[in-house]
XYZ file of C-alpha atoms in Angstrom:
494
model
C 98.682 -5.248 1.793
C 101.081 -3.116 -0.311
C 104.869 -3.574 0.907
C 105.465 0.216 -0.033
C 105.650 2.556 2.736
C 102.944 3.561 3.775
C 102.239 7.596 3.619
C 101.079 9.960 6.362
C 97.247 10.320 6.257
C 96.257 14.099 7.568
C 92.351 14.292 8.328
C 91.333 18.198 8.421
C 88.912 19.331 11.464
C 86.367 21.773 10.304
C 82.861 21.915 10.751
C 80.657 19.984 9.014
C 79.624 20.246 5.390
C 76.851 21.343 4.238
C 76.829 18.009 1.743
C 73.230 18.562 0.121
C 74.242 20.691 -2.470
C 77.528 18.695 -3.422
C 76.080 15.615 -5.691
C 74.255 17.670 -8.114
C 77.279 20.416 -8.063
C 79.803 17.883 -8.742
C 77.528 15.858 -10.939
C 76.974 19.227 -13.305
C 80.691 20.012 -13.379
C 81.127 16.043 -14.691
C 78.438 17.245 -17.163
C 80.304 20.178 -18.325
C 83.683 18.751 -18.546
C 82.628 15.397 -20.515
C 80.753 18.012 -22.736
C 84.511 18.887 -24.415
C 84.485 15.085 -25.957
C 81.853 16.343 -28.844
C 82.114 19.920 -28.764
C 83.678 20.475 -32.304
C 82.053 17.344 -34.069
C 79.773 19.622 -35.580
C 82.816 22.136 -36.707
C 85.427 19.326 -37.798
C 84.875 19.363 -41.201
C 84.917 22.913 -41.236
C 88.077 23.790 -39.515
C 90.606 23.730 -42.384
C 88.513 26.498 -43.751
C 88.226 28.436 -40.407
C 91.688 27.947 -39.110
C 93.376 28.212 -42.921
C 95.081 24.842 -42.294
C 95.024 21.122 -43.542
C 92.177 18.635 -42.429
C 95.402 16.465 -41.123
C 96.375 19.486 -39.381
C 93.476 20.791 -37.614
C 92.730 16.918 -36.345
C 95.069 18.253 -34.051
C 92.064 20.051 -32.430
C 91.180 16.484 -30.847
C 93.816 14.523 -30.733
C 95.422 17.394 -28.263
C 92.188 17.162 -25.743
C 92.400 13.447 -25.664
C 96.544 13.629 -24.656
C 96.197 16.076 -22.354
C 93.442 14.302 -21.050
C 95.325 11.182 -20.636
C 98.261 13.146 -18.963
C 96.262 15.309 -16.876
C 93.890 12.738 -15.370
C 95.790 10.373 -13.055
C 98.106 13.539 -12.137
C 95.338 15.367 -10.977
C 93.914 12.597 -8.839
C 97.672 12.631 -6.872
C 97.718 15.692 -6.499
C 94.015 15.689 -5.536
C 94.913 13.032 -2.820
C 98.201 15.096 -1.576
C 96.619 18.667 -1.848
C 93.207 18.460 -1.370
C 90.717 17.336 -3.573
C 88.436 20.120 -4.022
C 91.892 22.523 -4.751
C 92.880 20.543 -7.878
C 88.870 20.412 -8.646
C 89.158 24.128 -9.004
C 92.405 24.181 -10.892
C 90.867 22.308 -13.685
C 87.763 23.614 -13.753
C 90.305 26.948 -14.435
C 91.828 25.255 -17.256
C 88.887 24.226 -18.994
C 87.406 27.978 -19.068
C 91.112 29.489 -19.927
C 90.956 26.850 -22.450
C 87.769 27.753 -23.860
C 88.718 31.520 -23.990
C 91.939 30.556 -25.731
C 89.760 28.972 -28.312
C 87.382 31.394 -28.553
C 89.652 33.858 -29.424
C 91.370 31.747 -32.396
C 91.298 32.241 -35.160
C 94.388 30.033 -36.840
C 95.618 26.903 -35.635
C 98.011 26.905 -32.558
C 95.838 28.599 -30.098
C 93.086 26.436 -31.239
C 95.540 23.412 -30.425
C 96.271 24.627 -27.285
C 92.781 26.044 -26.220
C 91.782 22.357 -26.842
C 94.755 20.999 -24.727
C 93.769 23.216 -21.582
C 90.178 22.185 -22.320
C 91.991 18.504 -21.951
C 93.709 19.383 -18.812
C 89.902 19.367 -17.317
C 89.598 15.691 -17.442
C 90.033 14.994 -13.818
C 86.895 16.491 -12.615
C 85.003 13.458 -12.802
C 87.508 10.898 -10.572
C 88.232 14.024 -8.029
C 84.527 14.485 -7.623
C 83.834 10.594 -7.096
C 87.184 10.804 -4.658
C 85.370 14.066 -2.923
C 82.104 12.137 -2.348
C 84.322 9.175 -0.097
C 85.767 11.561 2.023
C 82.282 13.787 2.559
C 78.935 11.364 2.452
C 77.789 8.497 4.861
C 78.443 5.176 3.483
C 74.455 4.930 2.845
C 74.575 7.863 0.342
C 78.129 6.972 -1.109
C 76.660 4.112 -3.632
C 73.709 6.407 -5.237
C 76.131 9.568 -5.466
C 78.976 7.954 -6.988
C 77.001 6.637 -9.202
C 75.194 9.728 -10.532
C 78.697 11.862 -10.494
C 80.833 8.390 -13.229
C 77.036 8.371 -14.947
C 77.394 12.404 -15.577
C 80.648 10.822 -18.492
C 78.084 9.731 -20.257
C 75.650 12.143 -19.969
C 77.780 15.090 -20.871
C 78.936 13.011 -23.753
C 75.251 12.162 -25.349
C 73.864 15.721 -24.286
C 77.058 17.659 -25.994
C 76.442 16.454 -29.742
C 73.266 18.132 -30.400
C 73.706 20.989 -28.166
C 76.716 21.718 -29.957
C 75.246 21.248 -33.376
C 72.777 23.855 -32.741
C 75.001 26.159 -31.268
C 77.071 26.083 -34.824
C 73.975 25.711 -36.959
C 72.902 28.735 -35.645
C 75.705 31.536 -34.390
C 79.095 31.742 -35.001
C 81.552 28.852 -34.835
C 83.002 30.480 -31.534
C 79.931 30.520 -30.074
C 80.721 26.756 -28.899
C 83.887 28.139 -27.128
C 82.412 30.974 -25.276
C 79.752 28.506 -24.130
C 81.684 26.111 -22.827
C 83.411 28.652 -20.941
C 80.295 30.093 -19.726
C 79.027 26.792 -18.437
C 82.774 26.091 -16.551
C 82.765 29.316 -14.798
C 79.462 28.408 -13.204
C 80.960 24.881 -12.355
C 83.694 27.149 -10.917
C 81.554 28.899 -8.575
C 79.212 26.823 -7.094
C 81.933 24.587 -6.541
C 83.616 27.207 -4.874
C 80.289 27.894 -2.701
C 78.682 24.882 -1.801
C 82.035 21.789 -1.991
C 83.578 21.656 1.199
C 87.944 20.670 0.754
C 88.374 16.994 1.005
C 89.460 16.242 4.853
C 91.938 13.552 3.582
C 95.557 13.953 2.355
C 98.387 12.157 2.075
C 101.208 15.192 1.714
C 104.531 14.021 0.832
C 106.577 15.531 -2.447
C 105.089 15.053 -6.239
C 106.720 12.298 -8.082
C 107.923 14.543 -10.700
C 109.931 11.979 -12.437
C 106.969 9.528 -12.591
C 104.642 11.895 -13.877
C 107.096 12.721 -17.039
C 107.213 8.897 -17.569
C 103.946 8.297 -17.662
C 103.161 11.365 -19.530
C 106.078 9.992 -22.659
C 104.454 6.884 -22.159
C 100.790 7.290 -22.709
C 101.720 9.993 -25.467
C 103.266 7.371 -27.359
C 100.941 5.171 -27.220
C 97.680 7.227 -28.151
C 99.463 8.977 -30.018
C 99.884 5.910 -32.158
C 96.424 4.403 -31.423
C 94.793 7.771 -32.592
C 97.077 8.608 -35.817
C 97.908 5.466 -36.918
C 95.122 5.155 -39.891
C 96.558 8.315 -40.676
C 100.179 7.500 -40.969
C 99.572 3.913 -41.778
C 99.606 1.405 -39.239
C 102.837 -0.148 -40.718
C 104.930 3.010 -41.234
C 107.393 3.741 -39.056
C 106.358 6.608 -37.291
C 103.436 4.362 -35.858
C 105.868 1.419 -35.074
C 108.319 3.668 -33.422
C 105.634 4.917 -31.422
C 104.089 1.977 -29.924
C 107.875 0.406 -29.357
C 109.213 3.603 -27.217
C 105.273 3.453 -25.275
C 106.129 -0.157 -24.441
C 109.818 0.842 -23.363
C 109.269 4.148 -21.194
C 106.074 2.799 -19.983
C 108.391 -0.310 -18.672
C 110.913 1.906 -17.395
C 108.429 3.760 -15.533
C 107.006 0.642 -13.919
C 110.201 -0.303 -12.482
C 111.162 3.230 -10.994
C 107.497 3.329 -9.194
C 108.100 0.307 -7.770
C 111.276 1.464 -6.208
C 110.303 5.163 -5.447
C 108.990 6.214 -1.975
C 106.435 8.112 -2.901
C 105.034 7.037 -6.297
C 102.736 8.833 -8.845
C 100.395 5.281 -8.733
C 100.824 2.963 -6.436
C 101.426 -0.045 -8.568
C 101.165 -2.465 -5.660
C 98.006 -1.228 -5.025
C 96.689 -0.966 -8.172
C 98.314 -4.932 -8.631
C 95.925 -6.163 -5.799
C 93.205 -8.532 -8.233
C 90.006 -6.095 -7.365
C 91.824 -3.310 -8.664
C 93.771 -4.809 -11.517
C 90.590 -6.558 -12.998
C 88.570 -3.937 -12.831
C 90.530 -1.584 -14.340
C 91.013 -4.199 -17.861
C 87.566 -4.825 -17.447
C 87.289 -0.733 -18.107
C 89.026 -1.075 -21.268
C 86.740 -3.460 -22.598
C 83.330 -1.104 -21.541
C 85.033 1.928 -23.028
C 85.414 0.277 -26.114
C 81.872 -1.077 -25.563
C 80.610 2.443 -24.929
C 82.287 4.030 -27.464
C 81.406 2.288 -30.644
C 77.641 3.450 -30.657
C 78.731 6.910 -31.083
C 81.118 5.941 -34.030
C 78.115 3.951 -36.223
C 74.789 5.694 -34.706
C 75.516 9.601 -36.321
C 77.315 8.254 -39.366
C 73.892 6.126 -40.512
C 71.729 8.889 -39.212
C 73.072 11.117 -41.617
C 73.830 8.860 -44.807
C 72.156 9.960 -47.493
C 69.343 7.906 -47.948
C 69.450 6.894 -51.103
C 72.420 4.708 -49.926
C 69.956 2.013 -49.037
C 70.502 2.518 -45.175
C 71.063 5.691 -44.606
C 68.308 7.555 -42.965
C 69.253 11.334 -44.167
C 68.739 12.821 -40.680
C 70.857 16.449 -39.828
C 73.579 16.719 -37.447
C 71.151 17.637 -35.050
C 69.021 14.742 -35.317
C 71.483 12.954 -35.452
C 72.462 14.628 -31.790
C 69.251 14.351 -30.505
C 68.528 10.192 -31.204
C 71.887 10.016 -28.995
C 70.755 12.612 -26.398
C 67.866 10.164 -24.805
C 71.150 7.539 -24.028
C 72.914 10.159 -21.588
C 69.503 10.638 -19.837
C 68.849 6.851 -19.237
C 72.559 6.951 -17.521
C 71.728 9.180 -15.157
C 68.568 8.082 -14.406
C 69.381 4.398 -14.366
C 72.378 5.312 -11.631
C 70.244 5.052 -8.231
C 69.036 1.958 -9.462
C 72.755 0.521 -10.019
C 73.519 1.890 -6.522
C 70.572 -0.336 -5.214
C 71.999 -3.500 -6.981
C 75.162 -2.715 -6.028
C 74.558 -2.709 -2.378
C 72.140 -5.736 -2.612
C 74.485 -8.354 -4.942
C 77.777 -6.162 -4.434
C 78.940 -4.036 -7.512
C 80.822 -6.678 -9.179
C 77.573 -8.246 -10.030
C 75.967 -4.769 -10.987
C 79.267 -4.848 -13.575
C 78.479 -7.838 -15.212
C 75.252 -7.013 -15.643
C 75.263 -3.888 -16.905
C 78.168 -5.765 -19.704
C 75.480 -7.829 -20.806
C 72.650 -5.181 -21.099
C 75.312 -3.217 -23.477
C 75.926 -6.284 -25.757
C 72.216 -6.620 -25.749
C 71.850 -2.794 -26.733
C 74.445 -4.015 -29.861
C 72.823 -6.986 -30.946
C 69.467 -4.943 -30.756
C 71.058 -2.641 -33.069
C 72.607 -4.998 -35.758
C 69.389 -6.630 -36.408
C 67.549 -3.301 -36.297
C 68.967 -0.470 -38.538
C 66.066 0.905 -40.727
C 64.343 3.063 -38.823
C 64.979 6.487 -36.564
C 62.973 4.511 -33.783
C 65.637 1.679 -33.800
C 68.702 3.451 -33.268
C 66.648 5.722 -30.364
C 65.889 1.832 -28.378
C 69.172 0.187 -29.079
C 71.461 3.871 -27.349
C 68.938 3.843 -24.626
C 69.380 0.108 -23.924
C 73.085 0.162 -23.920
C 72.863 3.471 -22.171
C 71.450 1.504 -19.531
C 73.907 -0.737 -19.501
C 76.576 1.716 -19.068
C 75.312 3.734 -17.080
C 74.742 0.487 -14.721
C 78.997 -0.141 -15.747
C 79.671 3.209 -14.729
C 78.034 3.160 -11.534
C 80.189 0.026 -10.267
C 83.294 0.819 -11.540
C 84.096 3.243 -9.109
C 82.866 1.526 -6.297
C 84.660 -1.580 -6.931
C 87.986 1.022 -6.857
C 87.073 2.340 -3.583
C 86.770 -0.969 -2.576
C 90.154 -1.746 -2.614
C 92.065 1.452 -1.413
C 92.623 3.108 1.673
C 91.041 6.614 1.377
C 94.661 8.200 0.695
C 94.492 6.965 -2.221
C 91.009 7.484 -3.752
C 91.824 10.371 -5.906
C 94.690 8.722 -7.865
C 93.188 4.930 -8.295
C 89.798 6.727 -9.501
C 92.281 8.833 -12.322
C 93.628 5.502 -13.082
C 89.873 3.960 -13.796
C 89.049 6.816 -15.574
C 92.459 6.363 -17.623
C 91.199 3.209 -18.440
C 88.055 3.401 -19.959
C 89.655 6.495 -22.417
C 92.151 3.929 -23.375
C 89.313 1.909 -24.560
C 87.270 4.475 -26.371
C 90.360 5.349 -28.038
C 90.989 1.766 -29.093
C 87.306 1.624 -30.260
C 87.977 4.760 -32.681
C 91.362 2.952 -33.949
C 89.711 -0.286 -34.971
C 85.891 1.126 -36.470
C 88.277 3.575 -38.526
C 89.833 0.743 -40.249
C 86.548 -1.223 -40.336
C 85.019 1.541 -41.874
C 87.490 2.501 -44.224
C 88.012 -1.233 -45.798
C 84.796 -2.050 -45.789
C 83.299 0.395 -48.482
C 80.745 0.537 -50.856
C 80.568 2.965 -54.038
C 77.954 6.191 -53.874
C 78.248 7.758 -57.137
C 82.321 9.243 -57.059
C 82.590 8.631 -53.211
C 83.312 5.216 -50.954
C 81.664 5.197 -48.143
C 81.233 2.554 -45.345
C 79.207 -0.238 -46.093
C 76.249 -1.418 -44.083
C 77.669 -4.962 -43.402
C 80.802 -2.318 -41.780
C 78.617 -0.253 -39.400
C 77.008 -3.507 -38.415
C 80.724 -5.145 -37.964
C 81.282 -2.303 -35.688
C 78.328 -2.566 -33.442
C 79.121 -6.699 -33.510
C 83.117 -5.631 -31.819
C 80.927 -2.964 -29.554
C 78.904 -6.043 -28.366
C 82.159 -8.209 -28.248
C 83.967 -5.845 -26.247
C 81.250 -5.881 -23.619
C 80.867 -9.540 -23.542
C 84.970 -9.262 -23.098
C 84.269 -6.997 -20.093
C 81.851 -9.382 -18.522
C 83.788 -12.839 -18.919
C 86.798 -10.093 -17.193
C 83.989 -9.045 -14.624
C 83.530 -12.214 -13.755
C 87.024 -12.614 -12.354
C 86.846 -9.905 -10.031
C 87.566 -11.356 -6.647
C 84.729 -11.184 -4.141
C 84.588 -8.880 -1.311
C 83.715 -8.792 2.091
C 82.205 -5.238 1.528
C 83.240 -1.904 0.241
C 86.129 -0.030 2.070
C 83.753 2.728 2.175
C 81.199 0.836 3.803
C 83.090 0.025 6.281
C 84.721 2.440 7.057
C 83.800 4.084 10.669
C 82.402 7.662 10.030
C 84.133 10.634 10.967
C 82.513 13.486 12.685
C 80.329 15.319 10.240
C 79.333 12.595 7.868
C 82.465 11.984 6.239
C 84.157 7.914 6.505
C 87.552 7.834 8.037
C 90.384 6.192 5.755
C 90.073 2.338 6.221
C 91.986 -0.421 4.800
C 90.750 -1.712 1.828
C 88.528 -5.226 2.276
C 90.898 -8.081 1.821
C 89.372 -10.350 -1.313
């Protein structure tokens, strides 16, 4: 039990929801948001020329989205758990279609930057939606729904490349922005229609202090992790970076321990289910992430290279695209292991099914067919990852707390994709070989790659493995309120 005190739970009477419609609303919003993670691949090497700025300057375009995602995601799920759920659903399902306005308007690089960083602020769609499904769904329909809404990461992810590269292939660059915001202001709406507000809150005051902290913390850090082949990962700027993320991030620890009311809950998120899933998360976003950093770049080597298979950016899109599916259809069936062997089993499994996917892919790497089986096999496995992951969470948490130790998990596995970038950038760039005037990466350093992707999710399953067992899931237990919806329990003890 955590020894901080514990907050005042208020469960909202209203009739009861009309919870058909909510899975596949919540699950297409997921889609839509995780669609921002490859939305200007296909544009990225033409953006100094759009926005009139340095290449090192318009990488700004991502790095921006991935630190306002980091920032935005575990504040949204406290605020989600002390405001209501569906509330903070809408306000960043808002920020991803101002965002995409913003940037559809730009034309030079600032509003571009910070269209992209209100597309970032989105990012806690996915763990508020998961954290909406507890409070609404019977425990029998909790496994197979949360599930389908952590798969819809992936899906969004594998779907947006090729979408996106004929978008820009065939209209104008901006095109991709006014899409995007299309597609969010119908998330908007039918969440507005058919989500019912999450019954569950905590109240209390914002940890305003811990939020800054955490925010200077994780900005250091990824900011680091994301620019340091840039800068050099010796200079000074990089070192200075990761040395004030260790300090503040300290700092921060100790004044959420001693705060009343704490941004995260580190007791809670200290108890061993929680703690070891959440480094096992790492180790599958790094896992999940390193097929998308090898499979374009050999689709679209020239092929004259010796392994390059001279595909388009849009074949390139659409050998990834059959992954994303595989995740989402894959997720009932991870709900069904789940409840039959318990989720940390469905983990581990789904860690070795992605290092299978790998080594499937470093032995086979000549043909379109090859790289189409091994991101459909380690879609599988993820998609089987992503389906336990959040259960395993909402194993360990009273309800009050869903929407902030889902953020977290989330949190997690970005912190491990962008690891996975850091390390294949240096792979790639010291292992070259020479194509006429140009280096490019080697074969033996795409294969390297896809060995750390299968080392990382061997990593997660020996981690896995230490996952205390449980008597069941909190959610499962948990006696249901009137209209469908479980009561806050406390969290099985391991």
């Amino acid at each position: 039990m955590s020894d901080a005190p514990e907050r005042s739970v208020t469960t909202c009477t209203a009739e009861p929801p009309r919870t058909g419609a909510v899975v596949p609303v919540l699950a297409f919003g997921g889609i839509v948001v995780s669609l921002m993670q490859t939305l200007v691949i296909p544009i990225v090497g033409q953006l100094p020329q759009y926005l009139n700025a340095s290449a090192s300057d318009t990488a700004w375009a991502i790095t921006a989205t991935l630190l306002a995602a980091a920032v935005a995601t575990p504040m949204m799920g406290r605020l989600g758990d002390m405001y209501g759920k569906r509330r903070m659903l809408l306000v960043s399902m808002a920020m991803l279609v101002v965002g995409s306005v913003v940037a559809g308007f730009s034309d030079t690089l600032t509003p571009m930057i910070v269209g992209r960083a209100l597309q970032g602020l989105s990012s806690g769609v996915i763990p508020l939606g998961i954290s909406i499904l507890r409070d609404e769904l019977p425990a029998e329909r909790l496994g197979s729904a949360t599930a389908m809404i952590s798969a819809s990461l992936g899906v969004g992810g594998a779907l947006g490349l090729p979408v996106a590269a004929l978008i820009a292939d065939n209209f104008d660059w901006h095109a991709l922005f006014w899409t995007s915001a299309a597609l969010g202001v119908v998330a908007l709406v039918l969440v507005l229609a058919l989500v019912p507000e999450s019954k569950v809150r905590t109240g209390g005051r914002f940890d305003l202090v811990g939020a800054a902290g955490m925010a200077a913390g994780l900005i250091c850090l990824l900011l680091a992790i994301s620019k340091g082949g840039d800068w050099g990962w010796s200079s000074g700027t990089t070192l200075g970076l990761f040395a004030a993320s260790v300090v503040v991030l300290i700092a921060w620890g100790f004044f959420e321990l001693r705060t009343e009311r704490p941004l995260v809950d580190l007791r809670t998120t200290a108890r061993p289910q929680v703690l070891v899933t959440n480094l096992a998360s790492v180790a599958i976003g790094f896992a999940m992430f390193s097929m998308s950093l090898v499979i374009p770049q050999v689709l679209q080597l020239p092929e004259q290279t010796g392994y390059g298979l001279g595909q388009s950016l849009l074949s390139a899109g659409l050998v990834m695209a059959p992954s994303g599916l595989v995740m989402m259809a894959l997720a009932p069936v991870s709900a069904l292991v789940s409840r039959a062997r318990g989720p940390k089993v469905t983990l581990m499994i789904g860690a070795l099914i992605v290092a299978a996917g790998y080594g499937l892919n470093v032995a086979l790497m000549s043909e379109v067919w090859h790289f189409v089986l091994a991101s459909c096999v380690i879609g599988a496995g993820i998609g089987f990852c992503y389906g336990a992951m959040p259960t395993l969470i909402m194993g360990a948490v009273p309800a009050s707390e869903t929407g902030a130790a889902n953020s977290l998990n989330t949190l997690m596995r970005s912190i491990g994709t962008s690891v996975a970038s850091a390390v294949a950038g240096v792979v790639l760039a010291q292992m070259t070989t020479r194509f006429g005037p140009y280096a490019l990466p080697s074969e033996d350093a795409f294969r390297t790659v896809l060995a750390l992707g299968a080392g990382a999710a061997l990593l997660g399953f020996v981690v896995a493995a230490f996952i205390p067992k449980q008597r069941g899931s909190a959610a499962a237990e948990a006696p249901v309120a009137e209209g469908g919806a479980p009561e806050a329990a406390e969290p099985a003890k391991a």
